[in-house]
Each structure stands twice: as structure tokens, then as C-alpha cells.
CSV table of C-alpha atoms in Angstrom, one decimal:
chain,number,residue,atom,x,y,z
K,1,UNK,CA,69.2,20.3,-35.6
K,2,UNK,CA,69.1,23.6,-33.7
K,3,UNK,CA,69.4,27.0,-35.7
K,4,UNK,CA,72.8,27.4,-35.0
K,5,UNK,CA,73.1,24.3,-36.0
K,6,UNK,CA,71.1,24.7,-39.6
K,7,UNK,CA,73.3,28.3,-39.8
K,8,UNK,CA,76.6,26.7,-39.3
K,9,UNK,CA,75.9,24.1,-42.1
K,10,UNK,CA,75.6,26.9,-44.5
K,11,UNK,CA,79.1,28.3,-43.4
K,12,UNK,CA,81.1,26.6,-46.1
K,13,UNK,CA,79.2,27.5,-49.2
K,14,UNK,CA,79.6,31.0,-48.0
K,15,UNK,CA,83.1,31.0,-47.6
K,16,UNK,CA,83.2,31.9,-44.0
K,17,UNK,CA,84.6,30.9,-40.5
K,18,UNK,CA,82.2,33.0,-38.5
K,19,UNK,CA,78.6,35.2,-38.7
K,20,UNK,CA,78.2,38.5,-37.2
K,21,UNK,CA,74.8,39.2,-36.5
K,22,UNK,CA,73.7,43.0,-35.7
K,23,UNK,CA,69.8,44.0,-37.6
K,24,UNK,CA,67.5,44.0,-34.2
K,25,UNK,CA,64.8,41.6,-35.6
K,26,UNK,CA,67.8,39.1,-36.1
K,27,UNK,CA,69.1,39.3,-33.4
K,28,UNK,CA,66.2,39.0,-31.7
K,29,UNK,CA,65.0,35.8,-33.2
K,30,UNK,CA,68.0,34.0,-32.4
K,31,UNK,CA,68.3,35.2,-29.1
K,32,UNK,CA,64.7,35.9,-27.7
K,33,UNK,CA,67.3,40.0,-26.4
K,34,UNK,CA,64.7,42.1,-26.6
K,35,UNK,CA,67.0,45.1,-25.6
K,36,UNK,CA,68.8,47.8,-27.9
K,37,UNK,CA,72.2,46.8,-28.0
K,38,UNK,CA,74.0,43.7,-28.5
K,39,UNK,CA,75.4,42.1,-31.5
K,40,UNK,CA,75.3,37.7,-32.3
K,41,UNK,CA,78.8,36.2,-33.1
K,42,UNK,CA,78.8,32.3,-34.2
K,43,UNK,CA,81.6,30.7,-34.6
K,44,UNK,CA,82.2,26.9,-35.5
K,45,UNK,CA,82.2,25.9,-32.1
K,46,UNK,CA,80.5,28.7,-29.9
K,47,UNK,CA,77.5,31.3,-29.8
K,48,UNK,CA,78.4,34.6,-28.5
K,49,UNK,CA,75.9,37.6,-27.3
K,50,UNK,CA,78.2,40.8,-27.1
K,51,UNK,CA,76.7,43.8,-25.2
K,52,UNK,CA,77.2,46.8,-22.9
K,53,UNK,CA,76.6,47.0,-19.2
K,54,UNK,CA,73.4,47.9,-19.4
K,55,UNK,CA,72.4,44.9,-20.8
K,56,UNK,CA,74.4,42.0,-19.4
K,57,UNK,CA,72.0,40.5,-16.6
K,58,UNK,CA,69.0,40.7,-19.3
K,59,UNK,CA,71.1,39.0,-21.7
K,60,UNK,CA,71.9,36.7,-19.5
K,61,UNK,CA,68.8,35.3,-18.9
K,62,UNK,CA,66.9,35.6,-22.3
K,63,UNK,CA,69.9,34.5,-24.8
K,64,UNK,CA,70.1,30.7,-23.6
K,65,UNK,CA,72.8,28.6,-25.1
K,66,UNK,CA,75.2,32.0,-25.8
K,67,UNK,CA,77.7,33.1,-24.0
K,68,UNK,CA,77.3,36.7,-22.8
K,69,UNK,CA,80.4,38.8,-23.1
K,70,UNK,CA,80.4,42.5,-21.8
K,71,UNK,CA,82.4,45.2,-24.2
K,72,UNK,CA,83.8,48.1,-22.2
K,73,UNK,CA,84.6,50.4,-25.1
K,74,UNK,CA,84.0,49.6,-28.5
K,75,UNK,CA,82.2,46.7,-29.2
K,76,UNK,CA,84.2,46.3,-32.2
K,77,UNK,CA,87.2,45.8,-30.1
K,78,UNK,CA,85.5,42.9,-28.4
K,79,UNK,CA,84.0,41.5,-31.4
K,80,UNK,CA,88.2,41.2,-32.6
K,81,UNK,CA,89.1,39.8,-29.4
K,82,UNK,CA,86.7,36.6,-30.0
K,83,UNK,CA,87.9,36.2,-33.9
K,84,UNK,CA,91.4,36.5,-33.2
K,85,UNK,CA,91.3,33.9,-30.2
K,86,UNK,CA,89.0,31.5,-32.6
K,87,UNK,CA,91.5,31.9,-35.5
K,88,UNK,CA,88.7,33.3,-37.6
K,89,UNK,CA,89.9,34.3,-40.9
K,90,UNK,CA,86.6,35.0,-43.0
K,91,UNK,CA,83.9,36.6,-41.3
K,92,UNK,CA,80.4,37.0,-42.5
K,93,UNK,CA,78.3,40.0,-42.2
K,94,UNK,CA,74.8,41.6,-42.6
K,95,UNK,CA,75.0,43.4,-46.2
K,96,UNK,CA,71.5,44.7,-46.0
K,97,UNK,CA,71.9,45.7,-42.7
K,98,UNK,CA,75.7,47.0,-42.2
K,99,UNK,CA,76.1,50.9,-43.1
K,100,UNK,CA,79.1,51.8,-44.8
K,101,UNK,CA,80.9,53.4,-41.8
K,102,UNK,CA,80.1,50.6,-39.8
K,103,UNK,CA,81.9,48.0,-42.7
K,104,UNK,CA,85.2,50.8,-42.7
K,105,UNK,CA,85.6,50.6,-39.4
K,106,UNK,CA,85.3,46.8,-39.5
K,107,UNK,CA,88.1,47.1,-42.2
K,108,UNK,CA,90.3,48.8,-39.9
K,109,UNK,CA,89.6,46.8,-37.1
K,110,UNK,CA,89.4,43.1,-38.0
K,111,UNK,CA,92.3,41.0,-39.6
K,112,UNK,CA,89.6,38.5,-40.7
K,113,UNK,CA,88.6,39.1,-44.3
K,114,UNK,CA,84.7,40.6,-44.3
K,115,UNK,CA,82.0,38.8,-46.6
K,116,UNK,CA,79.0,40.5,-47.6
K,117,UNK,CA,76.1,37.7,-46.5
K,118,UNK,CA,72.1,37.9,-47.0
K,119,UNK,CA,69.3,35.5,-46.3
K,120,UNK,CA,71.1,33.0,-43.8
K,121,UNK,CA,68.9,34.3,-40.6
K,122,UNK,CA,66.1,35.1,-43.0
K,123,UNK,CA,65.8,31.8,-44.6
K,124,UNK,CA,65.0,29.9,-41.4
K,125,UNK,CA,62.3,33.2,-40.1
K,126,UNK,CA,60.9,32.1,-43.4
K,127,UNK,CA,59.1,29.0,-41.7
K,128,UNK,CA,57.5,29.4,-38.1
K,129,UNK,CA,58.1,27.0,-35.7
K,130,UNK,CA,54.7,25.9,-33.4
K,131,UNK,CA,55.9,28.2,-31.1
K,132,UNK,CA,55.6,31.0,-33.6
K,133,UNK,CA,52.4,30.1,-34.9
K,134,UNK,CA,50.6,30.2,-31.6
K,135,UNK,CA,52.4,33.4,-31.1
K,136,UNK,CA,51.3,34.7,-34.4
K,137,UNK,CA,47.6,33.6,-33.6
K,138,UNK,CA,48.0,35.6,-30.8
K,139,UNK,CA,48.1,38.6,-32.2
K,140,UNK,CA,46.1,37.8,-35.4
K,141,UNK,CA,43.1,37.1,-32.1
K,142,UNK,CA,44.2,41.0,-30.8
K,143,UNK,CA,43.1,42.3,-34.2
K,144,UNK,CA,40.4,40.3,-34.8
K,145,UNK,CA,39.2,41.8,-31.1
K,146,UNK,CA,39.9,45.1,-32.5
K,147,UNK,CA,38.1,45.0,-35.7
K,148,UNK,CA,34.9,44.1,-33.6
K,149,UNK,CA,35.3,46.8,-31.0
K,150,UNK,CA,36.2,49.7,-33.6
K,151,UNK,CA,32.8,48.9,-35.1
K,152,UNK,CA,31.3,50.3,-32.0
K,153,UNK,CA,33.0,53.3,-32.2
K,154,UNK,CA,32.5,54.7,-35.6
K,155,UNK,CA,30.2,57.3,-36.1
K,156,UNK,CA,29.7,60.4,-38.5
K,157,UNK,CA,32.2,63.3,-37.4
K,158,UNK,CA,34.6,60.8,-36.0
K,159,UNK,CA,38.1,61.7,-37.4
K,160,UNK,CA,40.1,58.9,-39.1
K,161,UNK,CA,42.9,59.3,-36.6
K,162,UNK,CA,40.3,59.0,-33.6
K,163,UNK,CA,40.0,56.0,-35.0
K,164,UNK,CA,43.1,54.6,-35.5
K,165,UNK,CA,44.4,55.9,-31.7
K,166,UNK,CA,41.1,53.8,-30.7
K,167,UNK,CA,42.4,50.9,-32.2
K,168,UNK,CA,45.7,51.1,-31.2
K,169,UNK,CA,44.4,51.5,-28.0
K,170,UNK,CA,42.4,49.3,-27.3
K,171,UNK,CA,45.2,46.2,-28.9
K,172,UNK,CA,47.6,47.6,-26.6
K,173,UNK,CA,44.8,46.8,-23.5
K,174,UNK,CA,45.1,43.4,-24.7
K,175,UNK,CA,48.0,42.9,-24.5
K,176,UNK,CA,50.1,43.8,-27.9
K,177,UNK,CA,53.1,45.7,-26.8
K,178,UNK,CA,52.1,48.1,-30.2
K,179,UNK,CA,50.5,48.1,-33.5
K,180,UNK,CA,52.2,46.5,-36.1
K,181,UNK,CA,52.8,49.4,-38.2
K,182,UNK,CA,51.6,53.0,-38.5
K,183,UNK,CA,47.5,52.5,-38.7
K,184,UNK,CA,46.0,52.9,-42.1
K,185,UNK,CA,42.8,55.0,-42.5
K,186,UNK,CA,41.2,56.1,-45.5
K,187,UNK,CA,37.2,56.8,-45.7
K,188,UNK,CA,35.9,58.3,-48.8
K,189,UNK,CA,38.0,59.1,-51.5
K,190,UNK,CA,41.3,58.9,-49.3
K,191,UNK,CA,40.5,55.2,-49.8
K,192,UNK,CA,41.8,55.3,-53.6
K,193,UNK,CA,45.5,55.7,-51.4
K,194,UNK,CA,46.3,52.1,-50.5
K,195,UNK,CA,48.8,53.3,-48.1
K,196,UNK,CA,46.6,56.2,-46.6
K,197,UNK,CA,48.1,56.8,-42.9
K,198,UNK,CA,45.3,58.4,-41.2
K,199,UNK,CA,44.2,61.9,-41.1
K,200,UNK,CA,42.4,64.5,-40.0
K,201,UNK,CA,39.6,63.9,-42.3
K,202,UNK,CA,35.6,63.3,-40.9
K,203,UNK,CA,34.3,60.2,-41.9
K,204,UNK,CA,31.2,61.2,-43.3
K,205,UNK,CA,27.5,58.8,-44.1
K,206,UNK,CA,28.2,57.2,-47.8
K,207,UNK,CA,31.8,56.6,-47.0
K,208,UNK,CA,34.1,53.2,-47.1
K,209,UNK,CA,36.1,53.2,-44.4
K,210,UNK,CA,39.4,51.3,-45.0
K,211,UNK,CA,41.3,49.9,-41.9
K,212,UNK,CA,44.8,48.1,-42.2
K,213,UNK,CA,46.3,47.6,-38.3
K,214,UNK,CA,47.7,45.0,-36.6
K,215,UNK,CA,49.1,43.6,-33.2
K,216,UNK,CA,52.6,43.6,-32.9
K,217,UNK,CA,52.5,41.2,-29.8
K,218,UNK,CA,55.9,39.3,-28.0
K,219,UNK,CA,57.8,40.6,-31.3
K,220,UNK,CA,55.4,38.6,-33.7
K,221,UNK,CA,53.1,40.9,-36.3
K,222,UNK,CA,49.5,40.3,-37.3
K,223,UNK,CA,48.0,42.4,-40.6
K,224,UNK,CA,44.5,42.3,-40.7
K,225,UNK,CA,42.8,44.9,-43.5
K,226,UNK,CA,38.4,45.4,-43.4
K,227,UNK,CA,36.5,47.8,-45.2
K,228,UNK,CA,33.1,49.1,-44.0
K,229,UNK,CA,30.4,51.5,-44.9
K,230,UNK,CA,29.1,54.5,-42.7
K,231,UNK,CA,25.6,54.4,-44.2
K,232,UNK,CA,24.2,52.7,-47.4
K,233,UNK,CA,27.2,53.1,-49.9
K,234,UNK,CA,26.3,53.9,-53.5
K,235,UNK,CA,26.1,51.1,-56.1
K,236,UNK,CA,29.7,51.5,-57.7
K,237,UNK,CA,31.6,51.2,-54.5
K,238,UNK,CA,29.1,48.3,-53.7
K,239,UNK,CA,30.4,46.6,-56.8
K,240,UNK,CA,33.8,47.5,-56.0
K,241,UNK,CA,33.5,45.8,-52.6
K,242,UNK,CA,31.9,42.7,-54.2
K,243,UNK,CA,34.6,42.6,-57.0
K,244,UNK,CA,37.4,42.8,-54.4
K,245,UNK,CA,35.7,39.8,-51.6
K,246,UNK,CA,35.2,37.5,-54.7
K,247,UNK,CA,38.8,37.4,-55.6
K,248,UNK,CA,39.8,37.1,-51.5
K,249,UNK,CA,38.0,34.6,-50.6
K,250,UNK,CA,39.0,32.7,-54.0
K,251,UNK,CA,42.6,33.3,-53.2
K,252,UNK,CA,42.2,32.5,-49.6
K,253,UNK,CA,39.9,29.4,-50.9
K,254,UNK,CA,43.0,28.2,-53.4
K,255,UNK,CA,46.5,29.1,-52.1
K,256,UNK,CA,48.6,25.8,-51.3
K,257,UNK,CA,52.1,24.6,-51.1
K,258,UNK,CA,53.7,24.1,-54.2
K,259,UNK,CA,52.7,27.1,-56.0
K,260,UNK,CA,55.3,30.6,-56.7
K,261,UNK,CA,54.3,33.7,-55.5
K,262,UNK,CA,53.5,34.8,-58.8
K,263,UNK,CA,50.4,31.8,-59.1
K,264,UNK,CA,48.8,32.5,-56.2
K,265,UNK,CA,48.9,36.4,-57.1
K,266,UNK,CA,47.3,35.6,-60.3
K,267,UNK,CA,44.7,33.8,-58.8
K,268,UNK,CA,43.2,37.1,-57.4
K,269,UNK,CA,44.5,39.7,-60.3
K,270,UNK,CA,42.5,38.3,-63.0
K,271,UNK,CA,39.2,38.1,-61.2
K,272,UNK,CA,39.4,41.3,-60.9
K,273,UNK,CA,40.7,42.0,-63.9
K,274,UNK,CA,37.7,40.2,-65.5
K,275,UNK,CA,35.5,42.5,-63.7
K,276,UNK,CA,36.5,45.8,-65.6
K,277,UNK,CA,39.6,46.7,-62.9
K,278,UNK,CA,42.3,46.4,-64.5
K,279,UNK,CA,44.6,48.8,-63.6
K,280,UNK,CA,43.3,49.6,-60.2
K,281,UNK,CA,44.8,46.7,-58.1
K,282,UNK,CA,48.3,48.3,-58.6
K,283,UNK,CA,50.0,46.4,-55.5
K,284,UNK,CA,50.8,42.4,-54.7
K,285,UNK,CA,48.3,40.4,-53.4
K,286,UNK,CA,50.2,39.9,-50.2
K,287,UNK,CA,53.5,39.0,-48.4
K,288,UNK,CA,55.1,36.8,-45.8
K,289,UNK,CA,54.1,38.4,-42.1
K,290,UNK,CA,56.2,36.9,-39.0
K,291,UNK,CA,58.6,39.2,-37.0
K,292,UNK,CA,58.4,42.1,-39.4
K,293,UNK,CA,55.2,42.7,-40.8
K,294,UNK,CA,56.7,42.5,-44.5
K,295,UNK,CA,58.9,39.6,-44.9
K,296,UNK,CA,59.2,36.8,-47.6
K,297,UNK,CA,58.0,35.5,-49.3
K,298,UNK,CA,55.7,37.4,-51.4
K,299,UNK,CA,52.9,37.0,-53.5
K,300,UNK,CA,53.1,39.0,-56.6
K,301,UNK,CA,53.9,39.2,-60.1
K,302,UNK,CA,57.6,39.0,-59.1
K,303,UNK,CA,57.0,36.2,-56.7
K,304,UNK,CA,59.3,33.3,-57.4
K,305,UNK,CA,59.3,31.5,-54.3
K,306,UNK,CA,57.4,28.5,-53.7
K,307,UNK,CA,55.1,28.1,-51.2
K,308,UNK,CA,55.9,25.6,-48.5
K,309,UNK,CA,54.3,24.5,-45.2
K,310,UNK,CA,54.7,26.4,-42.0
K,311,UNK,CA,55.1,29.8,-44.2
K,312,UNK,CA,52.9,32.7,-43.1
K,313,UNK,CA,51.0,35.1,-45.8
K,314,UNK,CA,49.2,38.0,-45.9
K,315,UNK,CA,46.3,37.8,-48.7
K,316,UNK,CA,45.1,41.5,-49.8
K,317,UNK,CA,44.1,42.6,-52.8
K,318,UNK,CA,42.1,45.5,-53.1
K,319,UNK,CA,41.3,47.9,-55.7
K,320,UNK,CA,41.3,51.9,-55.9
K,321,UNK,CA,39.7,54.1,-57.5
K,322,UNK,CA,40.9,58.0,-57.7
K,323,UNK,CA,38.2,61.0,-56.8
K,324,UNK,CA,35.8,58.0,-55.5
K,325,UNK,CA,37.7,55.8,-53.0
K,326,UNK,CA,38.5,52.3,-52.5
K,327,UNK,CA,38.4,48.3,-51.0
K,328,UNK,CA,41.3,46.4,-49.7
K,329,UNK,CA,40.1,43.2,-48.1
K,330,UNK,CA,43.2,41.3,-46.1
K,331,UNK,CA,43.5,38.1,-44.1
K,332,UNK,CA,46.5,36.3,-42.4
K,333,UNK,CA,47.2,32.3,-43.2
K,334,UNK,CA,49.8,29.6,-42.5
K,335,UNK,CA,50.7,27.6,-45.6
K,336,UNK,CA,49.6,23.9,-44.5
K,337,UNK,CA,50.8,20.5,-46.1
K,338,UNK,CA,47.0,20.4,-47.8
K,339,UNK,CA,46.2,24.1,-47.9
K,340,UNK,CA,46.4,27.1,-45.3
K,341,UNK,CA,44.2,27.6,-42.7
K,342,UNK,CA,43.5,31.3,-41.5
K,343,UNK,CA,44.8,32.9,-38.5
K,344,UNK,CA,43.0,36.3,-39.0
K,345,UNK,CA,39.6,35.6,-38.4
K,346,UNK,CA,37.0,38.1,-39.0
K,347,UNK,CA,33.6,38.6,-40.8
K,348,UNK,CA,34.2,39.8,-44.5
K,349,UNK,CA,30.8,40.8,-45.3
K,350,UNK,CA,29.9,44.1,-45.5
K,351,UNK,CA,29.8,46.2,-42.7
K,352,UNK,CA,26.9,49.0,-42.6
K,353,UNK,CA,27.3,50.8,-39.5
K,354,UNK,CA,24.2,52.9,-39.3
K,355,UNK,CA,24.6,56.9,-39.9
């Protein structure tokens, strides 16, 4: 059973006739467009790709199985055109996606009766096909490339967004079309900020260095997070970095199909929990990684999804301390029918790059 297939079976318990299809990372995954404009129409019968002229020959050779249809002036007008001739009289849309105005002038537009729709693209982007995962692995390689070069690199003086153009850089020389995200890093105390975009701040000897990138490579993400030490770091942020490996590679160790979101978390959270850092881990151990860098599911206190095979995870916990700085440790894996086995590859000990 194809995906249109799979998405038409779950047209009847949404009380719909149709699915319009309009976020880019959607459309994108059922279509391999990777233009700007366009928007997916499945009916019961047929798979439409609706776009401007601009588009039309590249649609027409990356959205196999649809049938490409050019709009000349609103593609709304267009979009009517194929419900009215397909008798469609409930049509599904995007509610996470769809603005207001966009739903009003739907309203005016359509005769079919709209219905707010979630998770029936998402569902299916929720396990990755083989063709994903070697995709995915990839780009988990491009970090892992990175993370070896950028060790080179660092020195004392360096600025922290030196370092994240170097990265960025050098993934894109190997191919990734960007990063993944805006590059995190934080050395010093900027590493109690788990989200610490970097800065113009000097990485200075005594400093942790945290870096979160990742390749964003033939629209598939990878999320890769290391810490390292400019010099010999002090004895507390030594601890820290301990406390923070133990409960990765325990998590990484454990994680397997059949346990929630909220287990596997757990798994992590009270190691270091045990070790006096309670508190300080204030964010989930991880979340599902594929076409967007945060997708489901995810692992955390509110995690209630299962974990199944062929599901890809981020697992990075990490813990912060304010005025003295901070470890996040973070590895990619594919849920497996008798565990996971990591995509993200990389050395987790220590780092000391010398002064």
C-alpha cells in the first residue's frame, strides 16, 4: 500500500471526500517538490500537484504519480475547479498549518464544507522508510565529519560564531544543502543556556564548549550535540560532564520499542537526578528527528507515544548550571525491532583540546 493509498484509508473516519495539502515539509514528503509553491490535492480517485508557471516542468518531473495542473490566477480558483468536477463535498485541511485568512477565503471560495485535519501526513513521516534512513545516515555521517574537523579549529580567542560559520561551512562542502537549524554555541557560562545561539563571546582556556548543529541534507535533518574543554576544566564541570555521559549512554544503552516517551525519558532524568541535579535538566531527553529537526514523537515527561521500529530519536540530556556553564551530550538512533542502533556516530569522551 502506497501513501496515498494508507492516507485515503483514513478518509472516512475523518469525514472527508478529499485532503488539501499546503505546509512545505508535507508537501514535500509526498511529492519529493522541492520548490516554493504548490499545494497537494487527493481525492478518492486522483493525486493532484497544483502550482504556478514557474514551477510546472519541475513539478513535473519530481511529483511522480500526480497530476500537475498549472493555476493562472488564484490557486484557490483552481483548487475549486478539481473539487467541483470530483463532486467533493467535505474537504480536509491543514489546521496547524492554514492561517485564518487563508481558511476565509476558502469559505468564500469552496462549496465543499472545510474540516480542520491534523496528523494524517505526519503519522506516516513518523516511521522512515529505508530510503529515509540511509538518507538520514547521510547527514548524521556530515556531522559526525564536522564534529571531527571543528576540533581542529578551536583555539583560545576564537569567537563562538567563528565557530559555528566553520561548521556550517565546512557541512555545506560536503554536501548538506544547510545546517539543520541555527548553530548552538555556548562556552563558559553561556553554556547554562541550553538554547545558546552563538555569540560574539571568546572561548577562553577552562571553558566547555557546547555545540548542537546538524546537516540538513536532501531535506532530511541530523542533530548531533558534543561538549568539549579548551584546557583542563575544573572538577565540578568534570563531574557535570561525567553525570551527564552516564545517563546518555544509559539511555542510548536501554531505549527499545515498546516503551512511551515518558519511560525512556525517565531512564536518563533520574540518574541524574540521583547525582545531586535535580532541577538542572529542565528540557526532554529528546525528540523524533526526520524532515524537520523536531518532530514526533518525543521523549519526555509528556511523552505518550510508544516507541515503534523504524522511528528516529534524538537522545540529549544535559544539565545547566547558571554563573558556571553547562553539558548537553546528544546522539541520533533508529528504533529497531530489538533496540536502536545509532546513526550519529561520534566519540563521547571528553574532549581536551590543548590551550
Amino acid at each position: 500500500m502506497n501513501r496515498f493509498e494508507v492516507i485515503r484509508t483514513q478518509f472516512e473516519q475523518n469525514g472527508i471526500d478529499a485532503l488539501l495539502v499546503e505546509s512545505p515539509t508535507n508537501r514535500r514528503y509526498l511529492t519529493d517538490f522541492t520548490g516554493t509553491a504548490g499545494a497537494v490535492l487527493l481525492t478518492s480517485e486522483d493525486a493532484f500537484f497544483i502550482t504556478d508557471f514557474r514551477y510546472v516542468e519541475q513539478a513535473k518531473s519530481q511529483c511522480e504519480g500526480f497530476k500537475v495542473v498549472q493555476h493562472g490566477g488564484a490557486m484557490s480558483a483552481e483548487i475549486k475547479k478539481i473539487l467541483d468536477s470530483h463532486n467533493v463535498k467535505s474537504l480536509g485541511f491543514e489546521k496547524a498549518y492554514t492561517s485564518f485568512q487563508t481558511y476565509q477565503l476558502y469559505q468564500e471560495t469552496f462549496d465543499a464544507e472545510l474540516v480542520p485535519v491534523a496528523g494524517i501526513v505526519e503519522n506516516l513521516r513518523l516511521f522512515k522508510s529505508e530510503s529515509e534512513l540511509k538518507t538520514i545516515k547521510k547527514a548524521s555521517e556530515i556531522a559526525d565529519a564536522a564534529f571531527s574537523h571543528i576540533l581542529t579549529y578551536i583555539k583560545a580567542g576564537v569567537r563562538e560564531r567563528e565557530v559555528a560559520h566553520e561548521l556550517e561551512f565546512f557541512m555545506r562542502e560536503q554536501g548538506a544543502e544547510s545546517s539543520s537549524f541555527d548553530i548552538i554555541v555556548a562556552s563558559g557560562e553561556r553554556g547554562a543556556r541550553p538554547h545558546g545561539v552563538a555569540s560574539d563571546k571568546k572561548i577562553e582556556k577552562g571553558d566547555l564548549i557546547t555545540m548542537d548543529f546538524g546537516a540538513y541534507y536532501k531535506g532530511y535533518c541530523s542533530d548531533i550535540t558534543r561538549t568539549v574543554a579548551l584546557g583542563e576544566p575544573s572538577e565540578e564541570l568534570r563531574h557535570i560532564y561525567d553525570t551527564v555521559l552516564s545517563a546518555q549512554l544509559k539511555a542510548v544503552e536501554q531505549i527499545k520499542a515498546g516503551m512511551t516517551g515518558i519511560e525512556a525519558d525517565e531512564i536518563a532524568r533520574e540518574m541524574i537526578n540521583g547525582k545531586g541535579y535535580e532541577g538542572h535538566f529542565g528540557h526532554g531527553l529528546g525528540h523524533g528527528l526526520g524532515m524537520e529537526v523536531h518532530e514526533e514523537p518525543r521523549l519526555s515527561p509528556k511523552g505518550n507515544l510508544v516507541l515503534e521500529p523504524g522511528m528516529v530519536v534524538t537522545v540529549e540530556p544535559g544539565v545547566y548550571i547558571p554563573g558556571k556553564g553547562g553539558v548537553r551530550i546528544e546522539d541520533d538512533i533508529v528504533i529497531t525491532e530489538d533496540g536502536n542502533e545509532r546513526l550519529t556516530t561520534s566519540d563521547k569522551d571528553l574532549k581536551i583540546i590543548e590551550a
